[in-house]
């Protein structure tokens, strides 16, 4: 015996709940169900931002916001003009959730707890009569002339409209590919680099503003670089991994990373500055204090890597040693051998081909009454609340389309 709904939403995560709530609020007559394969809903919301839930980012101009998306920049411009970060803030405030902006632009609930967002969603679905059905793993989809047939391991569901908000589920991509959608092959995005190198061996926790690039490519990024016990992380590295997701996958994550510890200072200016420091600090030991805006421990390591005894006086540095130090500061080569997932916030590049989606409605161009929201699409962003903003925007637009057409 099948169960019938006006709308079935596959996926009990951020995008799924946001879509369901907005549909129900726009059209209270519709019967809506959320199908979630696991026993718990909103799991990624719970762990986001270290358990605080990085809801969005304080970037309120659509043309600026799209620049944080390695995949989806062009397609999201229109949607962000309809529902942007400011709309997200207002949406949550209307439902009793106040957000705050941190120094780096990330936005969190003032409670600093993801449970606040989860409670907001669960209360709304209860108030609106939305059915939340857990332990329902979709096995197949079938489109007839009039409706969608959704088979789980337990039940058959019939729906007029189907919203796919299943995130980076390989199984769901396979099911959608089987009925005729194109899947852009998924690869990891947002990862850290595994590097074993004596220069950073005992510097875990040290960070510096640096520019990084991948040798032999056009991939480069700037931002804080954090040395970890397995290699390098931090915003600069994550940015590089996001924009280089596909290219680095083809290299099997084996490549040479070039680091400029002085950010945008070139070798020539660095050498000039070192010569000036040499004159001003002639009698002082080279390795004693970093003359640049990064920690002493990193400075001493780079001095040693340049073949200079840290106790050597500045006055005694040879031209060859200054050249070597310049190279270590502005053009340091590190061999990357593999990657590590960034915290629990695993993000994937890949998914439903953007060419097969109408971004005015978030409806499939292949099947009528099939909609997409969130990371199931070939859209991803760097950290900072941007992936959630994509979920809110897509969910809102899909909801308005569905509420108006059924």
XYZ file of C-alpha atoms in Angstrom:
406
model
C 0.000 0.000 0.000
C 1.562 3.301 -1.062
C 1.461 6.624 0.800
C 0.569 9.764 -1.133
C 1.857 13.299 -0.617
C 1.778 16.513 -2.591
C 5.509 16.930 -2.012
C 8.161 14.425 -0.955
C 11.544 15.798 0.032
C 14.441 13.348 -0.051
C 16.992 14.272 2.585
C 16.534 15.387 6.175
C 19.363 17.896 6.223
C 19.583 21.687 6.053
C 18.345 22.025 2.464
C 15.533 19.503 2.927
C 14.105 21.085 6.064
C 14.419 24.633 4.759
C 12.609 23.684 1.546
C 9.828 21.856 3.394
C 9.190 24.688 5.856
C 9.088 27.329 3.131
C 6.695 25.256 0.995
C 4.323 24.740 3.929
C 4.409 28.411 4.920
C 3.691 29.507 1.334
C 0.895 26.961 0.791
C -0.632 25.428 3.929
C -2.878 23.075 1.929
C -0.020 20.897 0.724
C 0.772 17.555 2.346
C 4.542 17.311 2.733
C 6.927 14.557 3.854
C 10.669 14.516 4.471
C 12.355 11.131 3.909
C 15.641 10.608 5.757
C 17.673 7.406 5.342
C 19.307 7.475 8.817
C 17.593 7.545 12.185
C 18.580 11.149 12.914
C 17.899 14.314 10.912
C 20.014 17.475 10.542
C 23.268 15.681 11.376
C 25.508 18.008 9.358
C 23.847 21.041 10.938
C 24.719 19.591 14.343
C 28.475 19.324 13.669
C 28.837 22.462 11.537
C 31.155 25.150 12.874
C 32.414 22.929 15.665
C 28.880 22.380 16.964
C 27.930 26.070 16.733
C 26.426 25.974 13.196
C 27.952 28.491 10.806
C 24.571 29.573 9.377
C 25.756 32.033 6.739
C 28.338 34.733 5.990
C 28.096 38.510 6.336
C 28.515 39.111 2.623
C 25.353 40.841 1.455
C 26.123 41.679 -2.177
C 25.221 38.834 -4.600
C 28.020 39.695 -7.054
C 30.545 39.459 -4.199
C 28.987 36.399 -2.572
C 29.228 34.267 -5.728
C 33.026 34.648 -5.711
C 33.256 32.220 -2.793
C 31.955 29.336 -4.949
C 34.551 27.487 -7.084
C 31.645 25.700 -8.770
C 28.339 27.542 -9.147
C 29.574 31.149 -9.324
C 27.765 31.991 -12.561
C 24.591 30.009 -11.814
C 24.070 31.403 -8.285
C 24.112 35.079 -9.253
C 20.381 35.101 -10.126
C 19.277 33.045 -7.105
C 21.294 35.210 -4.698
C 19.541 38.272 -6.053
C 16.295 36.658 -4.882
C 17.408 35.226 -1.526
C 20.768 36.299 -0.093
C 22.537 36.366 3.300
C 20.436 39.262 4.568
C 17.272 37.317 3.791
C 18.652 34.351 5.732
C 19.258 36.549 8.793
C 15.718 37.944 8.563
C 14.223 34.459 8.057
C 15.792 33.135 11.263
C 15.076 36.295 13.269
C 11.368 36.031 12.393
C 11.434 32.569 13.951
C 13.181 33.671 17.137
C 16.788 32.853 16.187
C 19.158 35.810 16.392
C 22.484 35.563 14.545
C 25.773 37.308 15.291
C 28.703 38.234 13.052
C 32.237 37.194 14.007
C 35.389 39.102 13.028
C 35.981 36.911 9.973
C 32.409 37.426 8.694
C 31.044 34.030 9.725
C 27.597 34.116 11.296
C 26.387 31.922 14.167
C 23.351 31.843 16.424
C 23.977 34.048 19.487
C 23.588 30.885 21.591
C 26.716 29.434 19.927
C 24.822 26.162 19.637
C 23.704 24.287 16.522
C 20.860 22.898 18.642
C 19.191 26.325 18.341
C 18.934 25.879 14.559
C 17.819 22.260 14.883
C 15.107 23.217 17.397
C 13.933 26.030 15.103
C 13.500 23.577 12.224
C 11.887 20.816 14.289
C 9.410 23.230 15.908
C 8.476 24.658 12.498
C 7.899 21.240 10.917
C 5.752 20.203 13.892
C 3.713 23.434 13.756
C 3.206 23.093 10.002
C 2.296 19.394 10.082
C 5.220 18.248 7.937
C 5.818 14.485 8.239
C 9.402 13.507 9.122
C 10.019 9.880 8.204
C 13.397 8.505 9.304
C 14.995 5.185 8.398
C 13.677 5.550 4.848
C 16.415 4.805 2.324
C 15.338 5.452 -1.264
C 15.973 2.478 -3.546
C 14.477 3.709 -6.842
C 12.607 6.549 -8.507
C 10.034 6.376 -11.287
C 8.308 9.245 -13.098
C 4.848 8.672 -14.560
C 2.839 11.261 -16.503
C 1.111 12.492 -13.355
C 3.355 11.767 -10.381
C 6.597 10.476 -8.892
C 6.865 6.974 -7.430
C 9.523 6.712 -4.719
C 10.419 3.263 -3.404
C 12.243 2.907 -0.082
C 13.179 -0.380 1.568
C 9.976 -0.098 3.654
C 7.387 1.709 1.609
C 6.263 3.174 -1.719
C 5.516 6.896 -1.775
C 3.588 8.788 -4.425
C 4.226 12.520 -4.867
C 3.216 15.262 -7.284
C 6.561 16.996 -6.744
C 9.875 15.553 -5.594
C 12.716 17.581 -4.075
C 16.162 15.989 -3.997
C 18.174 17.400 -1.081
C 20.351 14.370 -0.333
C 23.732 16.144 -0.272
C 26.776 14.221 -1.439
C 25.103 10.830 -1.529
C 26.756 8.666 -4.180
C 23.821 6.257 -4.048
C 21.318 9.007 -4.863
C 23.506 10.308 -7.681
C 23.546 6.766 -9.116
C 19.743 6.536 -8.901
C 19.327 9.907 -10.647
C 21.881 8.902 -13.307
C 19.886 5.711 -13.910
C 16.766 7.718 -14.811
C 18.610 10.120 -17.109
C 20.381 12.904 -15.194
C 24.055 13.713 -15.790
C 26.338 13.485 -12.769
C 29.610 15.414 -12.682
C 31.982 12.940 -11.056
C 32.468 13.827 -7.391
C 35.895 14.620 -5.961
C 36.775 15.959 -2.496
C 36.936 19.703 -1.955
C 38.144 21.501 1.190
C 40.997 19.331 2.376
C 44.358 19.839 4.025
C 47.751 18.817 2.659
C 49.881 15.976 4.012
C 53.507 17.140 4.132
C 56.463 15.566 5.911
C 59.280 18.101 5.960
C 61.942 18.895 8.578
C 61.224 22.626 8.232
C 57.755 22.233 9.769
C 58.246 19.039 11.805
C 57.965 20.562 15.287
C 55.923 23.656 14.446
C 52.390 22.350 14.985
C 50.037 25.257 15.725
C 52.235 27.913 14.115
C 50.455 30.087 11.558
C 51.445 32.824 9.122
C 49.813 34.951 6.438
C 51.198 33.385 3.256
C 50.602 32.976 -0.443
C 50.618 29.428 -1.802
C 50.617 27.950 -5.283
C 50.840 24.545 -6.915
C 53.942 24.199 -9.084
C 53.218 23.771 -12.780
C 49.615 25.021 -12.533
C 47.756 28.318 -12.315
C 46.386 27.428 -8.886
C 47.233 29.955 -6.178
C 45.689 31.411 -3.047
C 46.459 33.772 -0.186
C 45.475 33.587 3.471
C 46.485 32.335 6.898
C 48.475 29.078 6.667
C 48.414 26.774 9.685
C 51.092 24.153 10.298
C 49.619 20.923 11.674
C 51.065 17.601 12.826
C 50.233 16.114 9.391
C 51.236 19.068 7.196
C 49.467 22.312 6.311
C 45.945 23.646 6.758
C 44.283 27.015 7.321
C 42.135 29.257 5.076
C 44.827 29.710 2.402
C 45.306 25.959 1.956
C 41.560 25.236 2.038
C 40.940 27.900 -0.601
C 43.605 26.325 -2.810
C 42.084 22.862 -2.317
C 38.589 24.092 -3.209
C 39.569 25.832 -6.433
C 41.971 23.037 -7.288
C 39.639 20.164 -6.356
C 39.532 18.596 -9.829
C 43.090 19.337 -10.889
C 44.598 18.024 -7.643
C 42.479 14.862 -7.897
C 44.027 14.157 -11.328
C 47.448 14.479 -9.684
C 46.371 11.922 -7.069
C 47.256 14.589 -4.465
C 50.976 14.306 -5.248
C 52.414 17.727 -6.133
C 54.846 20.474 -5.173
C 53.485 23.341 -3.083
C 55.324 26.666 -3.281
C 54.976 28.856 -0.193
C 55.796 32.549 0.139
C 55.886 33.128 3.897
C 55.966 36.887 3.257
C 52.631 36.804 1.428
C 52.973 39.182 -1.531
C 56.592 40.275 -1.088
C 58.754 39.162 -4.017
C 62.330 37.834 -3.835
C 63.914 41.121 -4.887
C 62.200 43.155 -2.159
C 62.897 40.423 0.366
C 66.614 40.480 -0.431
C 66.682 44.279 -0.134
C 64.956 44.063 3.245
C 67.329 41.365 4.513
C 70.343 43.511 3.567
C 68.807 46.439 5.427
C 68.157 44.238 8.493
C 71.766 43.027 8.257
C 73.061 46.587 8.581
C 70.711 47.568 11.406
C 71.270 44.410 13.468
C 74.909 43.688 12.637
C 75.875 42.388 16.087
C 72.687 40.438 16.808
C 72.180 36.715 16.226
C 70.216 35.994 13.037
C 67.966 33.357 14.561
C 67.130 35.213 17.748
C 64.079 37.198 16.631
C 61.889 37.121 13.535
C 62.096 40.419 11.641
C 58.859 39.546 9.832
C 55.230 39.177 10.920
C 55.365 35.472 11.755
C 56.454 33.500 14.841
C 60.087 33.173 15.957
C 59.926 29.374 15.811
C 59.133 29.458 12.077
C 61.841 32.065 11.463
C 64.476 29.953 13.227
C 63.440 26.888 11.218
C 63.775 28.775 7.915
C 67.131 30.218 8.987
C 68.391 26.703 9.736
C 66.977 25.393 6.418
C 68.995 28.105 4.656
C 72.215 26.572 6.008
C 72.679 29.329 8.610
C 73.522 28.657 12.259
C 70.880 30.646 14.207
C 73.698 31.996 16.455
C 75.473 33.564 13.473
C 75.629 37.373 13.653
C 73.830 39.304 10.927
C 77.088 41.024 10.012
C 78.662 37.666 9.168
C 76.012 36.567 6.633
C 77.399 35.932 3.162
C 75.587 36.841 -0.069
C 75.043 33.131 -0.694
C 73.349 32.756 2.711
C 71.118 35.780 2.129
C 70.132 34.307 -1.256
C 69.311 30.982 0.396
C 67.270 32.713 3.103
C 65.406 34.733 0.466
C 64.469 31.481 -1.290
C 63.206 29.882 1.933
C 61.123 32.960 2.715
C 59.573 33.652 -0.690
C 59.889 30.458 -2.719
C 59.884 27.467 -0.368
C 59.064 24.170 -2.089
C 57.216 21.448 -0.151
C 56.286 17.997 -1.439
C 52.624 17.140 -0.820
C 51.810 13.439 -0.499
C 48.088 13.037 0.024
C 45.296 14.930 1.733
C 43.245 14.861 4.907
C 39.572 15.724 5.389
C 38.983 19.123 6.968
C 37.258 18.426 10.322
C 33.781 16.905 9.925
C 32.873 19.468 7.270
C 33.458 17.207 4.310
C 32.543 18.985 1.096
C 32.376 17.427 -2.362
C 32.857 18.994 -5.771
C 30.556 17.255 -8.199
C 26.918 16.234 -8.457
C 23.973 17.033 -10.711
C 25.178 18.882 -13.810
C 24.246 22.566 -13.530
C 23.290 22.584 -17.216
C 20.306 20.390 -16.307
C 18.799 22.771 -13.732
C 16.615 25.852 -14.182
C 18.000 28.265 -11.587
C 14.887 30.440 -11.694
C 12.903 27.594 -10.153
C 15.549 24.975 -9.115
C 13.570 22.518 -11.262
C 15.158 19.819 -13.373
C 15.289 20.484 -17.102
C 15.115 16.730 -17.648
C 11.990 15.958 -15.568
C 9.112 18.272 -14.639
C 8.258 18.443 -10.930
C 11.747 17.339 -9.877
C 13.672 19.946 -7.861
C 17.137 20.196 -6.336
C 18.541 22.006 -3.304
C 21.923 22.007 -1.578
C 25.054 19.977 -2.189
C 23.409 17.387 -4.445
C 24.185 19.903 -7.214
C 27.661 20.463 -8.633
C 28.021 23.512 -6.379
C 30.444 23.909 -3.513
C 32.102 26.697 -1.564
C 34.932 27.404 0.817
C 34.245 27.364 4.569
C 32.546 30.284 6.243
C 28.815 29.556 5.961
C 28.715 29.635 2.162
C 27.624 26.016 1.633
C 24.681 26.555 3.973
C 23.748 29.770 2.157
C 23.547 27.775 -1.072
C 21.192 25.348 0.703
C 18.948 28.147 2.034
C 18.790 29.950 -1.302
C 18.094 26.837 -3.389
C 15.555 25.579 -0.885
C 13.724 28.896 -0.781
C 13.500 29.209 -4.574
C 12.384 25.582 -5.010
C 9.759 26.111 -2.291
C 8.310 29.217 -3.947
C 8.170 27.368 -7.292
C 6.408 24.331 -5.806
C 4.002 26.306 -3.590
C 2.923 28.348 -6.575
C 2.441 25.490 -9.034
C 0.606 22.847 -7.021
